[in-house]
Amino acid sequence: MKLSSGHLWRIHEIADGLLRPAGSSAATVDRAVGVHNIPEPVRALSSLSRIDYVDRFTLSTDADATPELWARALFGDVPNAAEQLIWRGLLGLRLSRGRSPDTVAGWQIAARGHDWIRLEAASWFLTGNLVVQATGGRVSLGTFLRYDQPLGQTVWTPLSALHRQLVPGLLRAAAARTNDHKRRP
């Protein structure tokens, strides 16, 4: 599968319109990309035997929620149109259909601790983990990938740039949803 700049631009337009909330806060999101930039205790939360790509984005917030609630605030119970396009269409991830207490947006809940949750999904050419951590007034989203076939790197490399642009907005929107949920009676 070859992605042209026109395809990537259209994906960006769709994802930007669906994932970036209007008037989202300008709260700073810290990021780290690359295996050597992610602390070992964070890398240890991944189930992957080999990590070929990893990033981690962290937002300071006063919103207090469990890691699972954060994951659901980030992605919902079922994937939206942009997530479907990227996760199923381009990455070929085999996601569960419908709502389930065992999944978040189709990703399987594979493991959890008191301050983290790990979601897993795979295609024939890559395997991914999404790790959400919530502790000490901070929420983090880590993306871990293993390329099971050379196509994994070929497809993910251009998509990773879009991913890194969108994640800060996802975290800010999740914090706003979590804060709104706390304010409701």
PDB file of C-alpha atoms in Angstrom:
ATOM      1  CA  MET A   1       0.000   0.000   0.000  1.00  0.00           C
ATOM      2  CA  LYS A   2       1.518   3.318  -1.071  1.00  0.00           C
ATOM      3  CA  LEU A   3       0.188   6.508   0.478  1.00  0.00           C
ATOM      4  CA  SER A   4       0.385   9.590  -1.694  1.00  0.00           C
ATOM      5  CA  SER A   5       0.568  13.080  -0.247  1.00  0.00           C
ATOM      6  CA  GLY A   6      -3.028  13.551  -1.431  1.00  0.00           C
ATOM      7  CA  HIS A   7      -4.153  10.532   0.609  1.00  0.00           C
ATOM      8  CA  LEU A   8      -2.314  11.780   3.686  1.00  0.00           C
ATOM      9  CA  TRP A   9      -3.784  15.266   3.298  1.00  0.00           C
ATOM     10  CA  ARG A  10      -7.320  13.842   3.083  1.00  0.00           C
ATOM     11  CA  ILE A  11      -6.705  11.636   6.128  1.00  0.00           C
ATOM     12  CA  HIS A  12      -5.419  14.681   7.983  1.00  0.00           C
ATOM     13  CA  GLU A  13      -8.522  16.701   7.017  1.00  0.00           C
ATOM     14  CA  ILE A  14     -10.896  13.950   8.180  1.00  0.00           C
ATOM     15  CA  ALA A  15      -9.016  13.253  11.387  1.00  0.00           C
ATOM     16  CA  ASP A  16      -8.545  16.921  12.181  1.00  0.00           C
ATOM     17  CA  GLY A  17     -12.244  17.637  11.785  1.00  0.00           C
ATOM     18  CA  LEU A  18     -13.334  14.637  13.828  1.00  0.00           C
ATOM     19  CA  LEU A  19     -10.703  14.536  16.548  1.00  0.00           C
ATOM     20  CA  ARG A  20      -9.699  18.125  17.210  1.00  0.00           C
ATOM     21  CA  PRO A  21     -12.341  19.874  19.287  1.00  0.00           C
ATOM     22  CA  ALA A  22     -13.303  23.442  18.477  1.00  0.00           C
ATOM     23  CA  GLY A  23     -11.680  25.860  20.884  1.00  0.00           C
ATOM     24  CA  SER A  24      -9.525  23.201  22.531  1.00  0.00           C
ATOM     25  CA  SER A  25      -7.322  24.346  25.362  1.00  0.00           C
ATOM     26  CA  ALA A  26      -3.731  25.285  24.680  1.00  0.00           C
ATOM     27  CA  ALA A  27      -2.489  23.215  27.648  1.00  0.00           C
ATOM     28  CA  THR A  28       1.059  22.022  27.051  1.00  0.00           C
ATOM     29  CA  VAL A  29       1.506  18.387  26.140  1.00  0.00           C
ATOM     30  CA  ASP A  30       4.956  16.902  26.691  1.00  0.00           C
ATOM     31  CA  ARG A  31       6.120  14.291  24.232  1.00  0.00           C
ATOM     32  CA  ALA A  32       8.897  11.777  23.838  1.00  0.00           C
ATOM     33  CA  VAL A  33       9.529   9.689  20.732  1.00  0.00           C
ATOM     34  CA  GLY A  34      11.908   6.748  20.392  1.00  0.00           C
ATOM     35  CA  VAL A  35      12.775   3.773  22.544  1.00  0.00           C
ATOM     36  CA  HIS A  36      15.710   5.511  24.249  1.00  0.00           C
ATOM     37  CA  ASN A  37      13.537   8.515  25.171  1.00  0.00           C
ATOM     38  CA  ILE A  38      10.902   6.477  27.022  1.00  0.00           C
ATOM     39  CA  PRO A  39      11.771   5.389  30.590  1.00  0.00           C
ATOM     40  CA  GLU A  40      12.213   1.635  31.099  1.00  0.00           C
ATOM     41  CA  PRO A  41       9.317   1.399  33.624  1.00  0.00           C
ATOM     42  CA  VAL A  42       6.996   2.797  30.924  1.00  0.00           C
ATOM     43  CA  ARG A  43       8.407   0.507  28.207  1.00  0.00           C
ATOM     44  CA  ALA A  44       7.862  -2.442  30.580  1.00  0.00           C
ATOM     45  CA  LEU A  45       4.082  -1.829  30.389  1.00  0.00           C
ATOM     46  CA  SER A  46       4.119  -2.922  26.733  1.00  0.00           C
ATOM     47  CA  SER A  47       3.551  -6.587  25.915  1.00  0.00           C
ATOM     48  CA  LEU A  48       5.614  -6.420  22.724  1.00  0.00           C
ATOM     49  CA  SER A  49       8.668  -8.668  22.454  1.00  0.00           C
ATOM     50  CA  ARG A  50      10.358  -5.960  20.376  1.00  0.00           C
ATOM     51  CA  ILE A  51       9.470  -2.280  20.140  1.00  0.00           C
ATOM     52  CA  ASP A  52      10.101  -0.749  16.718  1.00  0.00           C
ATOM     53  CA  TYR A  53       8.211   2.507  17.322  1.00  0.00           C
ATOM     54  CA  VAL A  54       7.197   4.192  20.560  1.00  0.00           C
ATOM     55  CA  ASP A  55       5.987   7.601  21.588  1.00  0.00           C
ATOM     56  CA  ARG A  56       4.482   8.989  24.771  1.00  0.00           C
ATOM     57  CA  PHE A  57       2.462  12.158  25.242  1.00  0.00           C
ATOM     58  CA  THR A  58       1.716  13.571  28.702  1.00  0.00           C
ATOM     59  CA  LEU A  59      -0.750  16.254  29.783  1.00  0.00           C
ATOM     60  CA  SER A  60      -0.927  17.833  33.233  1.00  0.00           C
ATOM     61  CA  THR A  61      -4.551  18.062  34.286  1.00  0.00           C
ATOM     62  CA  ASP A  62      -6.749  18.485  37.308  1.00  0.00           C
ATOM     63  CA  ALA A  63      -9.221  15.955  35.879  1.00  0.00           C
ATOM     64  CA  ASP A  64      -9.209  12.858  38.040  1.00  0.00           C
ATOM     65  CA  ALA A  65     -10.215   9.549  36.470  1.00  0.00           C
ATOM     66  CA  THR A  66      -9.113   5.944  36.284  1.00  0.00           C
ATOM     67  CA  PRO A  67      -6.876   4.900  33.404  1.00  0.00           C
ATOM     68  CA  GLU A  68      -9.825   3.067  31.794  1.00  0.00           C
ATOM     69  CA  LEU A  69     -12.024   6.161  31.987  1.00  0.00           C
ATOM     70  CA  TRP A  70      -9.187   8.162  30.426  1.00  0.00           C
ATOM     71  CA  ALA A  71      -8.878   5.578  27.637  1.00  0.00           C
ATOM     72  CA  ARG A  72     -12.634   5.788  26.986  1.00  0.00           C
ATOM     73  CA  ALA A  73     -12.478   9.601  27.075  1.00  0.00           C
ATOM     74  CA  LEU A  74      -9.646   9.467  24.520  1.00  0.00           C
ATOM     75  CA  PHE A  75     -11.168   6.941  22.112  1.00  0.00           C
ATOM     76  CA  GLY A  76     -14.755   6.178  23.112  1.00  0.00           C
ATOM     77  CA  ASP A  77     -16.367   2.774  23.269  1.00  0.00           C
ATOM     78  CA  VAL A  78     -16.339   2.250  19.493  1.00  0.00           C
ATOM     79  CA  PRO A  79     -13.991   3.760  16.900  1.00  0.00           C
ATOM     80  CA  ASN A  80     -15.186   6.926  15.165  1.00  0.00           C
ATOM     81  CA  ALA A  81     -14.905   7.418  11.391  1.00  0.00           C
ATOM     82  CA  ALA A  82     -11.323   8.743  11.455  1.00  0.00           C
ATOM     83  CA  GLU A  83     -10.172   5.955  13.754  1.00  0.00           C
ATOM     84  CA  GLN A  84     -11.886   3.399  11.511  1.00  0.00           C
ATOM     85  CA  LEU A  85     -10.104   4.834   8.472  1.00  0.00           C
ATOM     86  CA  ILE A  86      -6.688   4.831  10.092  1.00  0.00           C
ATOM     87  CA  TRP A  87      -6.860   1.759  12.340  1.00  0.00           C
ATOM     88  CA  ARG A  88      -8.881  -0.630  10.192  1.00  0.00           C
ATOM     89  CA  GLY A  89      -8.414   0.831   6.716  1.00  0.00           C
ATOM     90  CA  LEU A  90      -4.745   1.799   6.637  1.00  0.00           C
ATOM     91  CA  LEU A  91      -3.235  -0.244   9.459  1.00  0.00           C
ATOM     92  CA  GLY A  92      -5.503  -3.267   8.966  1.00  0.00           C
ATOM     93  CA  LEU A  93      -5.994  -3.685  12.712  1.00  0.00           C
ATOM     94  CA  ARG A  94      -8.436  -6.388  13.712  1.00  0.00           C
ATOM     95  CA  LEU A  95     -10.673  -4.530  16.147  1.00  0.00           C
ATOM     96  CA  SER A  96     -13.666  -5.865  18.043  1.00  0.00           C
ATOM     97  CA  ARG A  97     -17.022  -4.637  16.841  1.00  0.00           C
ATOM     98  CA  GLY A  98     -19.561  -2.968  19.101  1.00  0.00           C
ATOM     99  CA  ARG A  99     -19.395  -1.946  22.733  1.00  0.00           C
ATOM    100  CA  SER A 100     -17.894  -4.239  25.323  1.00  0.00           C
ATOM    101  CA  PRO A 101     -16.502  -3.909  28.849  1.00  0.00           C
ATOM    102  CA  ASP A 102     -13.444  -5.795  27.499  1.00  0.00           C
ATOM    103  CA  THR A 103     -12.610  -3.289  24.752  1.00  0.00           C
ATOM    104  CA  VAL A 104     -12.009   0.408  24.192  1.00  0.00           C
ATOM    105  CA  ALA A 105     -12.764   1.596  20.641  1.00  0.00           C
ATOM    106  CA  GLY A 106     -12.350  -1.987  19.471  1.00  0.00           C
ATOM    107  CA  TRP A 107      -8.919  -2.448  21.085  1.00  0.00           C
ATOM    108  CA  GLN A 108      -8.767  -5.368  23.536  1.00  0.00           C
ATOM    109  CA  ILE A 109      -8.095  -4.451  27.173  1.00  0.00           C
ATOM    110  CA  ALA A 110      -5.128  -6.750  27.735  1.00  0.00           C
ATOM    111  CA  ALA A 111      -3.797  -5.712  31.145  1.00  0.00           C
ATOM    112  CA  ARG A 112      -4.113  -3.041  33.797  1.00  0.00           C
ATOM    113  CA  GLY A 113      -2.588  -1.787  36.997  1.00  0.00           C
ATOM    114  CA  HIS A 114      -3.732   0.781  39.542  1.00  0.00           C
ATOM    115  CA  ASP A 115      -2.489   3.696  37.383  1.00  0.00           C
ATOM    116  CA  TRP A 116      -2.333   2.225  33.849  1.00  0.00           C
ATOM    117  CA  ILE A 117      -4.223   0.224  31.239  1.00  0.00           C
ATOM    118  CA  ARG A 118      -2.897  -1.492  28.114  1.00  0.00           C
ATOM    119  CA  LEU A 119      -4.953  -1.896  24.938  1.00  0.00           C
ATOM    120  CA  GLU A 120      -3.825  -4.300  22.200  1.00  0.00           C
ATOM    121  CA  ALA A 121      -4.620  -4.796  18.512  1.00  0.00           C
ATOM    122  CA  ALA A 122      -2.836  -6.414  15.581  1.00  0.00           C
ATOM    123  CA  SER A 123      -2.925  -6.716  11.814  1.00  0.00           C
ATOM    124  CA  TRP A 124      -1.003  -9.125   9.625  1.00  0.00           C
ATOM    125  CA  PHE A 125       1.873  -6.642   9.359  1.00  0.00           C
ATOM    126  CA  LEU A 126       2.083  -4.902  12.754  1.00  0.00           C
ATOM    127  CA  THR A 127       1.085  -5.266  16.404  1.00  0.00           C
ATOM    128  CA  GLY A 128       0.234  -2.322  18.632  1.00  0.00           C
ATOM    129  CA  ASN A 129      -0.217  -1.412  22.270  1.00  0.00           C
ATOM    130  CA  LEU A 130      -1.809   1.778  23.552  1.00  0.00           C
ATOM    131  CA  VAL A 131      -0.868   2.411  27.181  1.00  0.00           C
ATOM    132  CA  VAL A 132      -2.787   5.014  29.161  1.00  0.00           C
ATOM    133  CA  GLN A 133      -1.339   6.087  32.502  1.00  0.00           C
ATOM    134  CA  ALA A 134      -3.067   8.382  34.984  1.00  0.00           C
ATOM    135  CA  THR A 135      -1.294   9.439  38.136  1.00  0.00           C
ATOM    136  CA  GLY A 136      -0.214  12.527  40.034  1.00  0.00           C
ATOM    137  CA  GLY A 137      -2.289  15.039  38.049  1.00  0.00           C
ATOM    138  CA  ARG A 138      -0.958  13.766  34.729  1.00  0.00           C
ATOM    139  CA  VAL A 139      -2.352  11.554  31.981  1.00  0.00           C
ATOM    140  CA  SER A 140      -0.123   9.892  29.395  1.00  0.00           C
ATOM    141  CA  LEU A 141      -0.772   8.009  26.199  1.00  0.00           C
ATOM    142  CA  GLY A 142       1.959   5.723  24.918  1.00  0.00           C
ATOM    143  CA  THR A 143       1.879   4.120  21.470  1.00  0.00           C
ATOM    144  CA  PHE A 144       4.035   1.013  21.032  1.00  0.00           C
ATOM    145  CA  LEU A 145       4.385  -0.785  17.676  1.00  0.00           C
ATOM    146  CA  ARG A 146       6.169  -3.873  16.452  1.00  0.00           C
ATOM    147  CA  TYR A 147       6.555  -4.247  12.697  1.00  0.00           C
ATOM    148  CA  ASP A 148       5.712  -7.891  11.998  1.00  0.00           C
ATOM    149  CA  GLN A 149       6.356  -7.406   8.259  1.00  0.00           C
ATOM    150  CA  PRO A 150       8.315  -4.701   6.378  1.00  0.00           C
ATOM    151  CA  LEU A 151       4.985  -3.177   5.292  1.00  0.00           C
ATOM    152  CA  GLY A 152       4.423  -2.132   8.923  1.00  0.00           C
ATOM    153  CA  GLN A 153       7.213   0.421   8.828  1.00  0.00           C
ATOM    154  CA  THR A 154       6.306   1.493   5.290  1.00  0.00           C
ATOM    155  CA  VAL A 155       2.717   2.281   6.284  1.00  0.00           C
ATOM    156  CA  TRP A 156       3.384   3.664   9.778  1.00  0.00           C
ATOM    157  CA  THR A 157       6.238   6.039   8.906  1.00  0.00           C
ATOM    158  CA  PRO A 158       4.049   8.617   7.094  1.00  0.00           C
ATOM    159  CA  LEU A 159       1.089   8.025   9.435  1.00  0.00           C
ATOM    160  CA  SER A 160       3.262   8.582  12.500  1.00  0.00           C
ATOM    161  CA  ALA A 161       3.671  12.265  11.617  1.00  0.00           C
ATOM    162  CA  LEU A 162      -0.114  12.683  11.558  1.00  0.00           C
ATOM    163  CA  HIS A 163      -0.417  10.646  14.772  1.00  0.00           C
ATOM    164  CA  ARG A 164       2.061  12.934  16.570  1.00  0.00           C
ATOM    165  CA  GLN A 165       0.075  16.003  15.445  1.00  0.00           C
ATOM    166  CA  LEU A 166      -3.267  14.604  16.625  1.00  0.00           C
ATOM    167  CA  VAL A 167      -2.436  13.101  20.021  1.00  0.00           C
ATOM    168  CA  PRO A 168      -2.047  16.421  21.911  1.00  0.00           C
ATOM    169  CA  GLY A 169      -5.557  17.438  20.777  1.00  0.00           C
ATOM    170  CA  LEU A 170      -6.911  14.024  21.789  1.00  0.00           C
ATOM    171  CA  LEU A 171      -5.467  14.422  25.288  1.00  0.00           C
ATOM    172  CA  ARG A 172      -6.843  17.950  25.670  1.00  0.00           C
ATOM    173  CA  ALA A 173     -10.291  16.876  24.434  1.00  0.00           C
ATOM    174  CA  ALA A 174     -10.288  13.885  26.813  1.00  0.00           C
ATOM    175  CA  ALA A 175      -9.399  16.186  29.714  1.00  0.00           C
ATOM    176  CA  ALA A 176     -12.263  18.524  28.774  1.00  0.00           C
ATOM    177  CA  ARG A 177     -14.697  15.576  28.580  1.00  0.00           C
ATOM    178  CA  THR A 178     -13.454  14.235  31.912  1.00  0.00           C
ATOM    179  CA  ASN A 179     -13.836  17.656  33.552  1.00  0.00           C
ATOM    180  CA  ASP A 180     -17.326  18.084  32.019  1.00  0.00           C
ATOM    181  CA  HIS A 181     -18.325  14.658  33.349  1.00  0.00           C
ATOM    182  CA  LYS A 182     -17.171  15.658  36.868  1.00  0.00           C
ATOM    183  CA  ARG A 183     -19.280  18.867  36.762  1.00  0.00           C
ATOM    184  CA  ARG A 184     -22.543  17.095  35.877  1.00  0.00           C
ATOM    185  CA  PRO A 185     -24.845  16.346  38.828  1.00  0.00           C
TER     186      PRO A 185
END
